[in-house]
CSV table of C-alpha atoms in Angstrom, one decimal:
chain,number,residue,atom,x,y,z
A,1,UNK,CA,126.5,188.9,106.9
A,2,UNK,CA,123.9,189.0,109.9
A,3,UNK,CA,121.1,186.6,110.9
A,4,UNK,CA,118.0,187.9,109.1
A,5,UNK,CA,115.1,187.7,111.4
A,6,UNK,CA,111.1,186.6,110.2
A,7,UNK,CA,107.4,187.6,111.0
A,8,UNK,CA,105.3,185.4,112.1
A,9,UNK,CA,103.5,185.7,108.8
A,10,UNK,CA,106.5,184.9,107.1
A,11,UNK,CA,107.6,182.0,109.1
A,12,UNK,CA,104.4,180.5,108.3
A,13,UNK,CA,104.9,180.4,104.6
A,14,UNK,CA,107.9,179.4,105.6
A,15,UNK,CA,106.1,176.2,107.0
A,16,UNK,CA,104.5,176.1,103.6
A,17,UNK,CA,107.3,175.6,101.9
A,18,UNK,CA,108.4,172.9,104.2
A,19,UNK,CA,105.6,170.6,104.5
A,20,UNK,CA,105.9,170.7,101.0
A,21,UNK,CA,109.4,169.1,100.7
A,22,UNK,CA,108.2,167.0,104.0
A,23,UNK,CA,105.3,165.4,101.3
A,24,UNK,CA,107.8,165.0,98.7
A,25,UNK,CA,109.5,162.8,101.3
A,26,UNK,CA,106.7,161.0,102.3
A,27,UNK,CA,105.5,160.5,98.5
A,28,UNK,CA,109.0,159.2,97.9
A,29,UNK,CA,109.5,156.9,101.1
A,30,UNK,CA,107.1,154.2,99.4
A,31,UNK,CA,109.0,154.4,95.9
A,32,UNK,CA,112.5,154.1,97.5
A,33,UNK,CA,113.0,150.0,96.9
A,34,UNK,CA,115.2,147.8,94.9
A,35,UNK,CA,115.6,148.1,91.2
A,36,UNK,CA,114.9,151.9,91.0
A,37,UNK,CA,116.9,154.6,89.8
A,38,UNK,CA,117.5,157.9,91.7
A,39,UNK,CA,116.6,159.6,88.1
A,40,UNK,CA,113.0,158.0,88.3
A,41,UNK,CA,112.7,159.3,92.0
A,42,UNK,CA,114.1,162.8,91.0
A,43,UNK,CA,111.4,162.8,88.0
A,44,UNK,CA,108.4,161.8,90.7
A,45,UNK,CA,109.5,164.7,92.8
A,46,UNK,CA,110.5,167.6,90.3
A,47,UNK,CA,106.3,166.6,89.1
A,48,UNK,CA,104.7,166.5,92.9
A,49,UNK,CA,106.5,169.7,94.0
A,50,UNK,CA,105.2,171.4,90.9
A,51,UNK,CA,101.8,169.6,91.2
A,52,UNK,CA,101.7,171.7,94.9
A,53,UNK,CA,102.2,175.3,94.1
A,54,UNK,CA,105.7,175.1,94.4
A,55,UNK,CA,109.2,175.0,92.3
A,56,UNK,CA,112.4,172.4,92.7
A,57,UNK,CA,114.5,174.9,95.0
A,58,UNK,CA,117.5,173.0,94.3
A,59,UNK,CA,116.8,172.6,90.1
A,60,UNK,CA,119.2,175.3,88.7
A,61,UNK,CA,120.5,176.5,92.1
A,62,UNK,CA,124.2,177.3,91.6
A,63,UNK,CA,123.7,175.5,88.5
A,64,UNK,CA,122.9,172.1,90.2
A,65,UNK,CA,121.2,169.7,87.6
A,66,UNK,CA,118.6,167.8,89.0
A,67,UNK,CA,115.4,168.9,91.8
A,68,UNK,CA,117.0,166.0,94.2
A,69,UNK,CA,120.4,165.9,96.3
A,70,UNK,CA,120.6,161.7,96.1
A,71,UNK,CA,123.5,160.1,97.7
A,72,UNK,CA,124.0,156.6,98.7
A,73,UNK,CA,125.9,154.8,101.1
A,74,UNK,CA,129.6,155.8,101.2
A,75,UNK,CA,128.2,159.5,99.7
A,76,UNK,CA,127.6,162.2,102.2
A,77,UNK,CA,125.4,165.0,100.6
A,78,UNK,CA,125.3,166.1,96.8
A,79,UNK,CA,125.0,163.5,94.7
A,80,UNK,CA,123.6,163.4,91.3
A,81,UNK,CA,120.3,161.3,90.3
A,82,UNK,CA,121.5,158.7,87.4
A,83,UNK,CA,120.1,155.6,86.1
A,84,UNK,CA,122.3,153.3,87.9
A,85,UNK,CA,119.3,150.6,90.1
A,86,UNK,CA,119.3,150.8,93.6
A,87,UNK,CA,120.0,147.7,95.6
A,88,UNK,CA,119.2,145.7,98.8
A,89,UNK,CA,120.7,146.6,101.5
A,90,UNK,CA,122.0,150.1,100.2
A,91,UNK,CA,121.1,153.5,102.2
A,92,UNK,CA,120.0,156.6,99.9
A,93,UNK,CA,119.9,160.1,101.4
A,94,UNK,CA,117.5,162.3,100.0
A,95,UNK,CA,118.3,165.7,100.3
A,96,UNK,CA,115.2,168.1,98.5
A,97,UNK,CA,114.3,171.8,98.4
A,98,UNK,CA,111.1,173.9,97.7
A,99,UNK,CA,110.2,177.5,96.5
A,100,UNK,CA,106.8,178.8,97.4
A,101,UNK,CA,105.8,182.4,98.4
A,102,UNK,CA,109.6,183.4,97.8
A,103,UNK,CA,110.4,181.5,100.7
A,104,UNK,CA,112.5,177.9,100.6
A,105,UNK,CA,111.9,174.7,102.3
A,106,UNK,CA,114.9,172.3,102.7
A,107,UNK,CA,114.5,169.1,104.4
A,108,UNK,CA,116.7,165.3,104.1
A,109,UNK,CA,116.0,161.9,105.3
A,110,UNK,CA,118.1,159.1,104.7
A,111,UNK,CA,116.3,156.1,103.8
A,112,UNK,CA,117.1,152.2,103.9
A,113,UNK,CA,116.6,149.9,100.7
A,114,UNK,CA,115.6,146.9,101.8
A,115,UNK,CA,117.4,145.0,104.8
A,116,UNK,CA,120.4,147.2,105.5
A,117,UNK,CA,123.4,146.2,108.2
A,118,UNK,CA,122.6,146.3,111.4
A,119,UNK,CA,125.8,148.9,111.7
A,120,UNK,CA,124.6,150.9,109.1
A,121,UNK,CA,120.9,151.0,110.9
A,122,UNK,CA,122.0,151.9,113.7
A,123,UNK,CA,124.0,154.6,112.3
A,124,UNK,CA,121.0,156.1,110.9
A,125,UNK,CA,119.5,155.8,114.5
A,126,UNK,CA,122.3,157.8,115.8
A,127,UNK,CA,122.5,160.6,113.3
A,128,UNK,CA,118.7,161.0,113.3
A,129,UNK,CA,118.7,161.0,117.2
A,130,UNK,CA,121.5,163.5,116.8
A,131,UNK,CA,119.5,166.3,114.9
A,132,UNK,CA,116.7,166.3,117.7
A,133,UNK,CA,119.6,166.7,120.1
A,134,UNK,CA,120.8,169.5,118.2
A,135,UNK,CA,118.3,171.5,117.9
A,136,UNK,CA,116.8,171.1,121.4
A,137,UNK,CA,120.0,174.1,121.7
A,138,UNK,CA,118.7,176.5,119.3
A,139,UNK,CA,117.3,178.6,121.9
A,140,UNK,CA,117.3,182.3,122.8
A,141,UNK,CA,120.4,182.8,125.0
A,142,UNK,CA,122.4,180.0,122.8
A,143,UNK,CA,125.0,180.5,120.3
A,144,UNK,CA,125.5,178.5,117.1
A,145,UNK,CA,128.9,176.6,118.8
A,146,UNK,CA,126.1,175.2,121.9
A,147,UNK,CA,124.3,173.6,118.3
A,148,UNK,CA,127.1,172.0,117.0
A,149,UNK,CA,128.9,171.1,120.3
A,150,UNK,CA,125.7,168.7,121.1
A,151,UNK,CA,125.5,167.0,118.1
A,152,UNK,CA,129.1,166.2,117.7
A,153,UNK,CA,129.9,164.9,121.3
A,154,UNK,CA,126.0,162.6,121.0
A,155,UNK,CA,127.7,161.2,117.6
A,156,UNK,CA,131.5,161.0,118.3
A,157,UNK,CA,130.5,159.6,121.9
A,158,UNK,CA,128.6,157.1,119.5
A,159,UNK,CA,132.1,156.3,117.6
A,160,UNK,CA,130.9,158.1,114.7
A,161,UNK,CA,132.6,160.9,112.4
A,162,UNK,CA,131.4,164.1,112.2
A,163,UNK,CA,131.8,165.6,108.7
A,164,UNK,CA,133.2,169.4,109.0
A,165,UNK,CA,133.4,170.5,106.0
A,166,UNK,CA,129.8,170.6,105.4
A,167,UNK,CA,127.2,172.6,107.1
A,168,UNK,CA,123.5,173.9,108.3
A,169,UNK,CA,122.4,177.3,107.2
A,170,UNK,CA,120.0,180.1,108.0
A,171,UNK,CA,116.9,180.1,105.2
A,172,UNK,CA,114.2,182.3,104.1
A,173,UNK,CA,114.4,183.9,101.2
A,174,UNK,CA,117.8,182.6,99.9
A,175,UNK,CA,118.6,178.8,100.2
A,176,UNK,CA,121.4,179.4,102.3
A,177,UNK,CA,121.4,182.6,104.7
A,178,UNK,CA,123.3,182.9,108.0
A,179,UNK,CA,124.0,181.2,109.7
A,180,UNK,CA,126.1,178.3,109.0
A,181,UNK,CA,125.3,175.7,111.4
A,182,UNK,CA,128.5,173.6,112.1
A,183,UNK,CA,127.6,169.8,113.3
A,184,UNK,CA,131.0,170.3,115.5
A,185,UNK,CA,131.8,173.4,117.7
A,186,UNK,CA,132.2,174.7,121.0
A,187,UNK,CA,129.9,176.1,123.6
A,188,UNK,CA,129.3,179.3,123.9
A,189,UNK,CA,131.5,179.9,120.8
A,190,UNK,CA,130.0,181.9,117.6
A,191,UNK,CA,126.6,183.7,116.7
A,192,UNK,CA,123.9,184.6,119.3
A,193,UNK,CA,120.5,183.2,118.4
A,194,UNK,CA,117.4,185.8,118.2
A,195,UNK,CA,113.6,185.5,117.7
A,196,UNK,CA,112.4,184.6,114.7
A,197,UNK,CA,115.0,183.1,113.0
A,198,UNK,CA,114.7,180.2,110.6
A,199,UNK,CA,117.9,177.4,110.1
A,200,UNK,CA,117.9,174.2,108.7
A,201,UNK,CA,120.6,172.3,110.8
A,202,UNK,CA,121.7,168.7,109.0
A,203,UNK,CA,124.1,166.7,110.7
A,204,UNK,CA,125.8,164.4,108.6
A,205,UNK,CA,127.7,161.4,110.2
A,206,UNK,CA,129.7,158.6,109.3
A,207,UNK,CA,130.1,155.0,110.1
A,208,UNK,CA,134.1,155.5,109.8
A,209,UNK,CA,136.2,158.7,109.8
A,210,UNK,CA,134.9,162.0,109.3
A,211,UNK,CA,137.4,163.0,106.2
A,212,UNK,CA,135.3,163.9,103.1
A,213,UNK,CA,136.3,164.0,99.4
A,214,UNK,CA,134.5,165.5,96.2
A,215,UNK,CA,134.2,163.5,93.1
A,216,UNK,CA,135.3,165.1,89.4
A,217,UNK,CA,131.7,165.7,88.9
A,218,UNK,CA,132.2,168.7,91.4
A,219,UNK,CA,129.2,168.2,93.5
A,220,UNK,CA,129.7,164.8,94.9
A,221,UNK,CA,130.8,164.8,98.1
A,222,UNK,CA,131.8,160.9,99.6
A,223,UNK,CA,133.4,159.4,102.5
A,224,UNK,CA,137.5,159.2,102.5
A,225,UNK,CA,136.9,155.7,103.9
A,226,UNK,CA,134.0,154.6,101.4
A,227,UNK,CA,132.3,153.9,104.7
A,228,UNK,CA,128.5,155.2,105.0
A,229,UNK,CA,127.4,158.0,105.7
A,230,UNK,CA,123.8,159.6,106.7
A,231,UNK,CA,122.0,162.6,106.6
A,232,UNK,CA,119.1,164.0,108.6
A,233,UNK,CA,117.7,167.6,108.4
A,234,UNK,CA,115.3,169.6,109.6
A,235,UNK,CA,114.2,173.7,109.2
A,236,UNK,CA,113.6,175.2,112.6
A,237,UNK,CA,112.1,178.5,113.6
A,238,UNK,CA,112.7,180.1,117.0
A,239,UNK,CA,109.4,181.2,117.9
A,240,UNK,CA,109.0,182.5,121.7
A,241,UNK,CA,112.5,181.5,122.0
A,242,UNK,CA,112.3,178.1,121.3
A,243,UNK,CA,112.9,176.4,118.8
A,244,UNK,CA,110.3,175.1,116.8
A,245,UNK,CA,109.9,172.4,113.6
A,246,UNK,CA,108.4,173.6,110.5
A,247,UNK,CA,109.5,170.8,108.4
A,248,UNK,CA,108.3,166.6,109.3
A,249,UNK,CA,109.2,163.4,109.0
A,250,UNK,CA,105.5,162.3,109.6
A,251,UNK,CA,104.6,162.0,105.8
A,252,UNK,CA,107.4,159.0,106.1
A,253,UNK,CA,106.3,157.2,108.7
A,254,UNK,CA,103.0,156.9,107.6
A,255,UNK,CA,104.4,155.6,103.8
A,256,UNK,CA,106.4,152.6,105.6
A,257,UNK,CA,103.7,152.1,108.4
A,258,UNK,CA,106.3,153.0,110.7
A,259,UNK,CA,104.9,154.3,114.3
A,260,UNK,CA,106.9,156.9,115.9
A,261,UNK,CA,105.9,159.9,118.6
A,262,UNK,CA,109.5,161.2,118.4
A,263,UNK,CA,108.6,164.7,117.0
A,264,UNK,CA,105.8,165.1,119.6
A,265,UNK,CA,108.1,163.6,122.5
A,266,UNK,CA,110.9,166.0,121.1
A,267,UNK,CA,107.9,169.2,121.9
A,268,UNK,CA,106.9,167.7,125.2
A,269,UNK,CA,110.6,167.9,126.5
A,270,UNK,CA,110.9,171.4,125.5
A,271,UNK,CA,107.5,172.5,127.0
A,272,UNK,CA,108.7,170.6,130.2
A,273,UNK,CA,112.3,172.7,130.4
Protein backbone atom coordinates (compact mmCIF):
# COMPACT_ATOMS: atom_id res chain seq x y z
CA UNK A 1 0.00 0.00 0.00
CA UNK A 2 1.24 3.76 -0.49
CA UNK A 3 0.22 7.00 1.23
CA UNK A 4 -2.66 8.36 -0.76
CA UNK A 5 -2.28 12.08 -1.08
CA UNK A 6 -5.53 14.83 -1.02
CA UNK A 7 -6.59 18.16 -2.79
CA UNK A 8 -7.15 20.90 -1.05
CA UNK A 9 -10.74 20.52 -1.94
CA UNK A 10 -10.80 17.27 -0.54
CA UNK A 11 -9.06 17.84 2.65
CA UNK A 12 -11.64 20.31 3.30
CA UNK A 13 -14.47 17.90 3.34
CA UNK A 14 -12.28 16.09 5.02
CA UNK A 15 -12.58 18.90 7.82
CA UNK A 16 -16.24 18.35 7.34
CA UNK A 17 -16.29 15.20 8.35
CA UNK A 18 -14.30 16.03 11.32
CA UNK A 19 -15.89 18.83 12.99
CA UNK A 20 -18.62 16.67 12.82
CA UNK A 21 -17.36 13.92 15.12
CA UNK A 22 -15.54 17.04 17.10
CA UNK A 23 -19.54 18.24 17.76
CA UNK A 24 -20.54 14.79 18.62
CA UNK A 25 -17.80 15.09 21.26
CA UNK A 26 -18.74 18.32 22.47
CA UNK A 27 -22.64 17.27 22.44
CA UNK A 28 -21.56 14.32 24.51
CA UNK A 29 -19.02 15.94 27.02
CA UNK A 30 -22.13 17.41 29.03
CA UNK A 31 -24.03 13.93 29.08
CA UNK A 32 -20.93 12.04 30.21
CA UNK A 33 -21.84 11.93 34.24
CA UNK A 34 -22.72 9.33 36.82
CA UNK A 35 -25.63 6.96 36.38
CA UNK A 36 -25.48 6.86 32.49
CA UNK A 37 -25.08 4.07 30.29
CA UNK A 38 -22.58 4.07 27.28
CA UNK A 39 -25.77 2.65 25.22
CA UNK A 40 -27.68 5.95 25.97
CA UNK A 41 -24.54 8.02 24.86
CA UNK A 42 -24.05 5.75 21.71
CA UNK A 43 -27.99 6.39 20.98
CA UNK A 44 -27.45 10.46 21.37
CA UNK A 45 -24.59 10.22 18.94
CA UNK A 46 -25.71 7.64 16.18
CA UNK A 47 -29.07 10.54 16.23
CA UNK A 48 -26.68 13.97 16.10
CA UNK A 49 -24.31 12.59 13.44
CA UNK A 50 -27.39 11.69 11.36
CA UNK A 51 -29.14 14.97 12.41
CA UNK A 52 -25.73 16.69 10.49
CA UNK A 53 -25.57 15.24 7.11
CA UNK A 54 -23.59 12.61 8.08
CA UNK A 55 -23.46 8.57 8.85
CA UNK A 56 -22.00 6.56 12.13
CA UNK A 57 -18.49 5.66 10.28
CA UNK A 58 -17.92 3.13 12.77
CA UNK A 59 -21.78 1.51 12.71
CA UNK A 60 -21.28 -1.71 10.53
CA UNK A 61 -17.58 -1.13 9.88
CA UNK A 62 -15.90 -4.53 9.91
CA UNK A 63 -19.05 -5.55 11.40
CA UNK A 64 -18.67 -3.40 14.58
CA UNK A 65 -22.06 -3.05 16.37
CA UNK A 66 -22.63 0.22 17.78
CA UNK A 67 -21.69 4.14 16.15
CA UNK A 68 -19.32 4.59 19.41
CA UNK A 69 -15.86 3.00 20.42
CA UNK A 70 -16.64 3.36 24.53
CA UNK A 71 -14.05 2.09 26.88
CA UNK A 72 -13.59 2.72 30.42
CA UNK A 73 -10.81 2.72 32.71
CA UNK A 74 -8.74 -0.40 32.54
CA UNK A 75 -10.09 -0.64 28.58
CA UNK A 76 -7.85 0.74 25.92
CA UNK A 77 -9.86 1.30 22.65
CA UNK A 78 -12.89 -0.92 21.33
CA UNK A 79 -15.22 -1.32 23.70
CA UNK A 80 -18.84 -2.04 23.25
CA UNK A 81 -21.74 0.52 24.55
CA UNK A 82 -23.96 -1.61 27.20
CA UNK A 83 -26.35 -0.71 29.81
CA UNK A 84 -24.06 -1.12 32.65
CA UNK A 85 -24.22 2.85 34.68
CA UNK A 86 -21.23 4.79 34.72
CA UNK A 87 -19.68 5.76 37.96
CA UNK A 88 -17.81 8.50 39.98
CA UNK A 89 -14.62 8.56 39.56
CA UNK A 90 -14.49 6.23 36.36
CA UNK A 91 -12.65 7.47 32.99
CA UNK A 92 -14.66 6.69 29.54
CA UNK A 93 -12.87 7.03 26.24
CA UNK A 94 -14.84 7.92 23.51
CA UNK A 95 -13.65 6.89 20.34
CA UNK A 96 -16.28 8.05 17.21
CA UNK A 97 -16.29 8.12 13.40
CA UNK A 98 -18.12 10.12 10.59
CA UNK A 99 -19.07 9.63 6.83
CA UNK A 100 -19.81 12.79 4.91
CA UNK A 101 -18.87 13.55 1.20
CA UNK A 102 -17.26 9.93 1.02
CA UNK A 103 -14.77 11.10 3.27
CA UNK A 104 -14.31 9.91 7.24
CA UNK A 105 -13.77 11.84 10.30
CA UNK A 106 -12.31 9.89 13.33
CA UNK A 107 -11.64 11.70 16.47
CA UNK A 108 -11.30 10.29 20.62
CA UNK A 109 -11.31 12.07 23.81
CA UNK A 110 -11.13 10.44 27.01
CA UNK A 111 -13.39 11.91 29.42
CA UNK A 112 -13.55 11.92 33.42
CA UNK A 113 -16.78 10.98 35.43
CA UNK A 114 -16.93 12.90 38.11
CA UNK A 115 -13.80 13.32 40.56
CA UNK A 116 -11.33 10.89 39.18
CA UNK A 117 -7.67 9.98 40.91
CA UNK A 118 -5.35 12.42 40.86
CA UNK A 119 -3.00 9.46 39.04
CA UNK A 120 -5.54 8.78 36.70
CA UNK A 121 -5.86 12.82 35.89
CA UNK A 122 -2.77 13.24 35.36
CA UNK A 123 -2.46 10.39 33.16
CA UNK A 124 -4.95 11.87 30.91
CA UNK A 125 -2.73 15.08 31.10
CA UNK A 126 0.15 13.22 29.81
CA UNK A 127 -1.44 11.19 27.02
CA UNK A 128 -3.27 14.28 25.76
CA UNK A 129 -0.02 16.40 26.05
CA UNK A 130 1.44 13.51 24.19
CA UNK A 131 -0.68 13.66 20.90
CA UNK A 132 0.29 17.48 20.39
CA UNK A 133 3.83 16.31 20.77
CA UNK A 134 3.31 13.83 18.26
CA UNK A 135 2.11 15.47 15.76
CA UNK A 136 4.27 18.63 16.00
CA UNK A 137 6.64 15.74 13.81
CA UNK A 138 4.29 15.12 11.07
CA UNK A 139 6.14 17.37 8.82
CA UNK A 140 7.56 17.20 5.26
CA UNK A 141 11.01 15.80 5.64
CA UNK A 142 9.72 13.37 8.62
CA UNK A 143 9.11 9.81 8.62
CA UNK A 144 6.40 7.94 10.46
CA UNK A 145 9.16 6.35 13.22
CA UNK A 146 10.10 10.54 14.15
CA UNK A 147 5.90 10.42 15.07
CA UNK A 148 5.98 7.57 17.15
CA UNK A 149 9.53 8.02 18.62
CA UNK A 150 8.11 11.51 20.26
CA UNK A 151 5.23 10.36 21.77
CA UNK A 152 6.67 7.22 23.26
CA UNK A 153 9.82 8.74 24.95
CA UNK A 154 7.21 12.21 26.26
CA UNK A 155 5.01 9.21 27.85
CA UNK A 156 7.51 6.45 28.92
CA UNK A 157 9.81 9.46 30.25
CA UNK A 158 6.38 10.12 32.16
CA UNK A 159 6.46 6.33 33.60
CA UNK A 160 3.65 5.44 31.38
CA UNK A 161 3.15 2.35 28.98
CA UNK A 162 2.82 2.74 25.56
CA UNK A 163 0.40 0.26 23.96
CA UNK A 164 1.97 -1.34 20.61
CA UNK A 165 -0.18 -3.31 19.40
CA UNK A 166 -2.58 -0.66 18.44
CA UNK A 167 -2.20 2.07 16.09
CA UNK A 168 -2.88 5.59 14.05
CA UNK A 169 -3.75 5.40 10.37
CA UNK A 170 -3.86 7.28 7.16
CA UNK A 171 -7.85 8.33 6.36
CA UNK A 172 -9.73 9.65 3.55
CA UNK A 173 -11.87 7.68 1.81
CA UNK A 174 -11.43 4.38 3.81
CA UNK A 175 -11.37 4.42 7.72
CA UNK A 176 -8.04 3.20 7.84
CA UNK A 177 -5.51 3.95 4.89
CA UNK A 178 -1.73 4.13 5.17
CA UNK A 179 -0.19 4.79 7.11
CA UNK A 180 -0.17 3.16 10.34
CA UNK A 181 1.03 5.47 12.86
CA UNK A 182 2.89 3.59 15.66
CA UNK A 183 2.79 5.56 19.19
CA UNK A 184 6.42 3.85 19.57
CA UNK A 185 9.26 3.88 16.90
CA UNK A 186 12.41 5.12 15.91
CA UNK A 187 13.69 8.26 14.22
CA UNK A 188 14.12 8.33 10.96
CA UNK A 189 12.79 4.73 10.69
CA UNK A 190 9.62 4.00 8.21
CA UNK A 191 7.42 5.99 5.68
CA UNK A 192 8.39 9.53 4.28
CA UNK A 193 5.62 12.07 4.91
CA UNK A 194 4.27 14.07 1.68
CA UNK A 195 1.81 17.01 1.06
CA UNK A 196 -1.39 16.53 1.45
CA UNK A 197 -1.73 13.68 3.40
CA UNK A 198 -4.44 13.08 6.08
CA UNK A 199 -3.69 10.63 9.48
CA UNK A 200 -5.41 10.36 12.45
CA UNK A 201 -2.54 9.61 15.06
CA UNK A 202 -4.10 8.32 18.75
CA UNK A 203 -1.73 7.57 21.28
CA UNK A 204 -2.98 5.38 23.79
CA UNK A 205 -1.21 5.14 27.26
CA UNK A 206 -1.38 3.43 30.32
CA UNK A 207 -1.12 4.04 33.96
CA UNK A 208 0.78 0.55 34.36
CA UNK A 209 2.38 -1.71 31.75
CA UNK A 210 1.88 -1.46 28.20
CA UNK A 211 0.79 -5.33 27.60
CA UNK A 212 -2.77 -5.35 26.10
CA UNK A 213 -5.39 -8.22 25.96
CA UNK A 214 -8.70 -8.70 23.96
CA UNK A 215 -11.86 -9.86 25.66
CA UNK A 216 -14.09 -12.92 24.18
CA UNK A 217 -16.31 -10.35 22.68
CA UNK A 218 -13.45 -9.88 20.05
CA UNK A 219 -13.28 -6.28 19.98
CA UNK A 220 -12.45 -5.34 23.44
CA UNK A 221 -9.20 -4.55 23.96
CA UNK A 222 -8.08 -3.96 28.01
CA UNK A 223 -5.04 -3.37 30.02
CA UNK A 224 -2.98 -6.75 31.14
CA UNK A 225 -2.69 -5.01 34.52
CA UNK A 226 -6.49 -3.72 34.75
CA UNK A 227 -4.70 -0.42 35.21
CA UNK A 228 -6.20 2.65 33.13
CA UNK A 229 -5.66 3.49 30.23
CA UNK A 230 -6.45 6.73 27.90
CA UNK A 231 -6.97 7.70 24.54
CA UNK A 232 -6.57 10.97 22.66
CA UNK A 233 -6.83 11.44 18.88
CA UNK A 234 -6.69 13.73 16.45
CA UNK A 235 -6.91 13.80 12.21
CA UNK A 236 -4.16 15.85 10.75
CA UNK A 237 -3.55 17.18 7.28
CA UNK A 238 -0.09 18.18 6.09
CA UNK A 239 -0.82 21.29 4.35
CA UNK A 240 2.37 23.46 3.18
CA UNK A 241 4.22 20.87 4.91
CA UNK A 242 3.01 21.23 8.19
CA UNK A 243 0.88 19.59 9.83
CA UNK A 244 -2.37 20.88 10.42
CA UNK A 245 -5.73 19.94 12.76
CA UNK A 246 -8.87 19.31 11.08
CA UNK A 247 -10.54 17.73 13.92
CA UNK A 248 -11.07 19.86 17.80
CA UNK A 249 -11.43 19.49 21.05
CA UNK A 250 -13.03 22.98 21.37
CA UNK A 251 -16.74 21.68 21.19
CA UNK A 252 -15.48 20.05 24.84
CA UNK A 253 -14.25 22.67 26.42
CA UNK A 254 -16.86 24.80 25.91
CA UNK A 255 -19.58 21.86 27.32
CA UNK A 256 -17.56 21.62 30.80
CA UNK A 257 -16.68 25.44 30.78
CA UNK A 258 -13.24 24.40 30.66
CA UNK A 259 -10.69 27.30 29.25
CA UNK A 260 -7.89 26.13 27.28
CA UNK A 261 -5.69 27.93 24.25
CA UNK A 262 -3.81 24.65 23.83
CA UNK A 263 -4.81 24.03 20.16
CA UNK A 264 -3.99 27.68 19.23
CA UNK A 265 -0.58 27.63 21.39
CA UNK A 266 0.02 24.20 19.60
CA UNK A 267 -0.28 26.54 15.86
CA UNK A 268 1.66 29.41 17.26
CA UNK A 269 4.74 27.06 17.99
CA UNK A 270 4.61 25.65 14.64
CA UNK A 271 4.29 29.12 12.88
CA UNK A 272 7.31 30.14 15.20
CA UNK A 273 9.66 26.97 13.93
Amino acid sequence: MSIIPKTREEIELMRESALIVSKTLGMLASEVKPGVTTMHLDKLAEEFIRDHGAVPGFLGLYDFPNTLCMSPNEQVVHGIPNHTPLEEGDIISIDCGALKNEFYGDHAYTFAVGEIAPEVSELLRITKESLYVGIAELKIGKRVGDVGYAIQKFTEDAGYGVVRELVGHGLGRKMHEDPEMPNYGRRGKGKKFIEGMVVAIEPMTNLGTHRIKQLSDGWTILTADKKPSAHFEHDVAIIDGKPEILSTFKYIYQALGIESDEEDAFRQELLAV
